[in-house]
Coordinates of C-alpha atoms in Angstrom, one line a residue:
X910 CA 55.1 143.9 128.8
X911 CA 57.1 143.5 125.6
X912 CA 60.4 141.5 125.8
X913 CA 63.4 143.7 124.9
X914 CA 66.2 141.4 125.9
X915 CA 67.0 137.8 125.0
X916 CA 66.2 135.0 127.4
X917 CA 68.8 134.1 130.1
X918 CA 68.2 132.9 133.7
X919 CA 70.2 133.6 136.8
X920 CA 72.0 130.3 136.4
X921 CA 73.0 131.0 132.8
X922 CA 74.6 134.3 133.9
X923 CA 76.5 132.7 136.8
X924 CA 77.7 129.8 134.5
X925 CA 78.9 132.3 131.9
X926 CA 81.0 134.3 134.5
X927 CA 82.4 131.2 136.3
X928 CA 83.2 129.2 133.2
X929 CA 84.9 132.0 131.3
X930 CA 86.9 133.1 134.3
X931 CA 88.0 129.5 135.1
X932 CA 89.1 129.1 131.4
X933 CA 91.1 132.4 131.6
X934 CA 92.8 131.4 134.9
X935 CA 93.9 128.1 133.4
X936 CA 95.3 130.1 130.5
X937 CA 97.1 132.5 132.8
X938 CA 99.1 129.8 134.6
X939 CA 101.8 130.2 132.0
X940 CA 102.6 133.4 130.1
X941 CA 105.5 135.0 128.4
X942 CA 105.4 138.2 130.4
X943 CA 103.6 138.9 133.7
X944 CA 103.4 142.6 134.5
X945 CA 102.7 143.8 138.0
X946 CA 100.7 147.0 137.9
X947 CA 98.3 148.5 135.4
X948 CA 99.6 152.1 135.5
X949 CA 100.8 153.8 132.3
X950 CA 104.2 152.1 132.1
X951 CA 102.6 148.7 132.7
X952 CA 99.9 149.3 130.1
X953 CA 102.3 150.7 127.6
X954 CA 104.7 147.7 128.0
X955 CA 101.8 145.3 127.8
X956 CA 100.4 146.9 124.6
X957 CA 103.7 146.8 122.8
X958 CA 104.4 143.2 123.8
X959 CA 101.0 142.0 122.7
X960 CA 101.3 143.8 119.4
X961 CA 104.5 141.7 118.9
X962 CA 102.5 138.5 119.5
X963 CA 103.9 138.0 123.1
X964 CA 101.5 136.4 125.6
X965 CA 101.1 139.1 128.3
X966 CA 99.2 139.2 131.5
X967 CA 98.8 142.4 133.7
X968 CA 98.1 141.9 137.4
X969 CA 96.5 144.8 139.1
X970 CA 95.6 145.0 142.8
X971 CA 92.8 147.6 142.3
X972 CA 89.4 147.0 140.7
X973 CA 90.3 149.6 138.1
X974 CA 93.1 150.0 135.6
X975 CA 95.3 153.0 134.8
X976 CA 96.9 153.9 138.1
X977 CA 97.3 157.7 138.4
X978 CA 96.9 158.3 134.7
X979 CA 93.2 159.0 135.3
X980 CA 93.7 161.9 137.7
X981 CA 96.9 163.7 136.9
X982 CA 98.2 165.6 140.0
X983 CA 96.4 166.9 143.1
X984 CA 93.1 165.3 142.0
X985 CA 93.0 167.5 138.9
X986 CA 92.6 165.3 135.9
X987 CA 94.6 167.2 133.3
X988 CA 97.8 165.2 132.6
X989 CA 101.0 166.5 131.3
X990 CA 103.5 165.0 128.9
X991 CA 106.7 166.4 127.5
X992 CA 108.1 165.9 124.0
X993 CA 108.6 163.4 122.5
X994 CA 106.2 161.2 124.5
X995 CA 103.2 162.9 122.9
X996 CA 103.9 160.7 119.9
X997 CA 102.4 157.8 121.8
X998 CA 99.1 159.8 122.1
X999 CA 99.2 160.1 118.3
X1000 CA 99.5 156.3 118.1
X1001 CA 96.4 155.7 120.2
X1002 CA 94.4 158.6 118.9
X1003 CA 94.3 160.9 121.9
X1004 CA 94.0 164.7 121.3
X1005 CA 96.2 167.1 123.2
X1006 CA 97.3 170.7 123.3
X1007 CA 100.7 172.3 123.5
X1008 CA 100.7 174.3 126.7
X1009 CA 104.2 175.7 126.4
X1010 CA 106.9 174.7 123.9
X1011 CA 107.4 170.9 124.3
X1012 CA 104.9 170.6 127.2
X1013 CA 101.6 169.0 126.3
X1014 CA 98.3 168.6 128.2
X1015 CA 95.5 166.1 127.6
X1016 CA 92.4 165.0 129.6
X1017 CA 93.4 162.1 131.9
X1018 CA 90.3 160.0 131.4
X1019 CA 90.6 160.3 127.6
X1020 CA 94.3 159.3 127.5
X1021 CA 93.9 156.6 130.1
X1022 CA 90.8 155.0 128.6
X1023 CA 92.4 155.0 125.1
X1024 CA 95.6 153.4 126.5
X1025 CA 93.6 150.7 128.2
X1026 CA 91.4 150.1 125.1
X1027 CA 94.5 149.9 122.8
X1028 CA 96.1 147.4 125.2
X1029 CA 92.9 145.3 125.1
X1030 CA 92.7 145.5 121.3
X1031 CA 96.3 144.3 121.1
X1032 CA 95.4 141.2 123.1
X1033 CA 96.6 142.0 126.6
X1034 CA 94.8 140.0 129.3
X1035 CA 94.1 141.5 132.8
X1036 CA 93.7 140.1 136.2
X1037 CA 92.5 142.8 138.6
X1038 CA 91.7 142.7 142.3
X1039 CA 94.7 140.4 142.5
X1040 CA 97.7 141.3 144.5
X1041 CA 101.4 140.4 144.1
X1042 CA 102.5 138.3 147.0
X1043 CA 105.9 136.8 146.1
X1044 CA 108.2 135.7 143.3
X1045 CA 108.9 132.3 141.8
X1046 CA 112.6 131.7 141.7
X1047 CA 114.3 129.3 139.4
X1048 CA 117.8 128.0 138.7
X1049 CA 120.6 130.6 139.3
X1050 CA 118.1 132.7 141.3
X1051 CA 116.3 133.8 138.1
X1052 CA 112.8 135.2 138.5
X1053 CA 110.4 132.7 136.8
X1054 CA 107.0 133.9 137.8
X1055 CA 104.8 135.5 140.4
X1056 CA 102.7 134.4 143.4
X1057 CA 99.4 136.2 143.8
X1058 CA 96.4 136.3 146.0
X1059 CA 93.1 138.1 145.9
X1060 CA 93.4 141.7 147.1
X1061 CA 90.6 141.4 149.6
X1062 CA 92.5 138.6 151.4
X1063 CA 95.2 141.1 152.5
X1064 CA 92.5 143.4 154.0
X1065 CA 91.2 140.7 156.4
X1066 CA 92.6 140.3 159.9
X1067 CA 95.4 137.8 159.9
X1068 CA 93.9 135.7 162.7
X1069 CA 90.7 134.9 160.8
X1070 CA 92.1 134.2 157.3
X1071 CA 94.4 131.6 155.9
X1072 CA 94.1 131.7 152.1
X1073 CA 97.1 130.3 150.3
X1074 CA 98.1 132.2 147.2
X1075 CA 98.6 130.6 143.7
X1076 CA 101.6 130.9 141.4
X1077 CA 101.8 131.8 137.7
X1078 CA 104.9 131.0 135.6
X1079 CA 106.4 133.7 133.3
X1080 CA 109.5 133.9 131.2
X1081 CA 109.9 137.5 132.2
X1082 CA 108.3 139.6 135.0
X1083 CA 108.0 143.4 134.8
X1084 CA 107.7 145.4 138.0
X1085 CA 105.5 148.4 137.0
X1086 CA 104.0 148.8 140.5
X1087 CA 105.1 152.4 140.9
X1088 CA 107.1 153.7 143.8
X1089 CA 106.2 150.7 145.9
X1090 CA 108.3 148.5 143.5
X1091 CA 106.7 145.5 145.2
X1092 CA 108.6 142.8 143.2
X1093 CA 112.0 144.5 143.7
X1094 CA 111.2 144.9 147.4
X1095 CA 110.4 141.2 147.7
X1096 CA 113.9 140.4 146.3
X1097 CA 115.4 142.9 148.7
X1098 CA 113.7 141.2 151.7
X1099 CA 115.7 138.1 150.7
X1100 CA 119.0 140.0 150.3
X1101 CA 119.1 139.5 146.5
X1102 CA 119.0 143.1 145.6
X1103 CA 119.6 146.4 147.4
X1104 CA 117.5 149.6 146.7
X1105 CA 118.1 153.2 147.8
X1106 CA 114.5 154.3 147.4
X1107 CA 113.3 157.2 145.3
X1108 CA 114.7 160.7 145.7
X1109 CA 113.0 164.1 145.9
X1110 CA 111.1 165.7 143.1
X1111 CA 113.1 167.0 140.1
X1112 CA 111.1 166.7 136.9
X1113 CA 113.8 167.9 134.6
X1114 CA 116.2 165.2 135.8
X1115 CA 113.8 162.4 136.7
X1116 CA 112.1 161.8 133.3
X1117 CA 115.3 161.3 131.4
X1118 CA 116.8 159.2 134.2
X1119 CA 113.8 156.9 134.5
X1120 CA 113.9 156.0 130.8
X1121 CA 117.7 155.7 130.9
X1122 CA 117.7 153.3 133.9
X1123 CA 114.8 151.1 132.7
X1124 CA 116.4 147.7 132.5
X1125 CA 116.6 144.1 133.7
X1126 CA 117.3 145.0 137.3
X1127 CA 117.6 141.4 138.3
X1128 CA 117.7 138.2 136.2
X1129 CA 114.2 137.7 134.8
X1130 CA 112.9 141.0 136.3
X1131 CA 112.5 144.3 134.4
X1132 CA 111.6 147.5 136.1
X1133 CA 109.6 150.3 134.5
X1134 CA 108.0 153.6 135.4
X1135 CA 108.3 154.9 139.0
X1136 CA 109.6 151.5 140.2
X1137 CA 112.8 152.5 138.4
X1138 CA 113.1 155.6 140.6
X1139 CA 112.8 153.4 143.8
X1140 CA 115.2 150.8 142.5
X1141 CA 118.0 153.2 141.6
X1142 CA 117.4 156.1 143.9
X1143 CA 116.4 158.5 141.1
X1144 CA 114.4 161.8 141.7
X1145 CA 110.6 161.4 141.7
X1146 CA 108.9 162.7 138.6
X1147 CA 105.5 163.9 139.9
X1148 CA 102.4 164.3 137.8
X1149 CA 104.0 164.1 134.4
X1150 CA 103.6 160.9 132.4
X1151 CA 105.9 161.0 129.4
X1152 CA 108.7 158.9 131.0
X1153 CA 106.2 156.4 132.2
X1154 CA 105.0 155.7 128.7
X1155 CA 108.5 155.7 127.2
X1156 CA 109.9 153.6 130.1
X1157 CA 107.1 151.0 129.4
X1158 CA 108.0 151.0 125.8
X1159 CA 111.7 150.4 126.6
X1160 CA 110.8 147.7 129.1
X1161 CA 108.8 145.9 126.4
X1162 CA 111.8 146.0 124.0
X1163 CA 114.1 144.5 126.7
X1164 CA 111.5 141.8 127.4
X1165 CA 111.4 140.9 123.8
X1166 CA 115.1 140.4 123.7
X1167 CA 115.1 138.3 126.8
X1168 CA 112.4 136.0 125.5
X1169 CA 114.2 135.7 122.2
X1170 CA 117.3 134.5 124.0
X1171 CA 115.4 131.7 125.9

């Protein structure tokens, strides 16, 4: 039989995986920005930050990236965006159609894969199958990093597992974890912040409000996307993605200013 592929044994493949991953983990221990959640707002923020030369790591609990951007609403993978957010699709080379005036539609897999690819091209690093567990708190109660563990650990019965998490230092943390707002909720558990939870659906109000309220919600912690709704009690936005992209972009701008101050 003719040899099509180059020579590599099982041990070579294993060494390649382990050595590169270990090298990446050492590099991840200190980053400029750690983003929790690889949905559209997290990906957009990460892309913009990396394009500005800021060392950015995205931590995602799932084995895939993109959150709900793949599948739109009701498991129908046409996604909607309202003007002016379609301009981001122009930036990353995604085709779209104007469905009604100012309302655009595009295939979710195409838009999502392009956003992921453009983030990778910009230099964003990803750690998937890793779940946010806690925050690192520094002087004056400022958020200074994140504590993470493997996602499968949380699925094991408590009585048969005891796997301590590890911590990563970051100048800024972005909570892009969707309505769960896991970083904000962890601060709330400690009485450091109070959240009302997200309100009922009202697309006309929610998209503008999410972008407007995207901010440093707590020293060292920025909220983007649906986490903004939960943090400030805003209406939920449903399966429209424009504000998630623009919120991510605004979050990146805020992060740049915070890093510049340090």
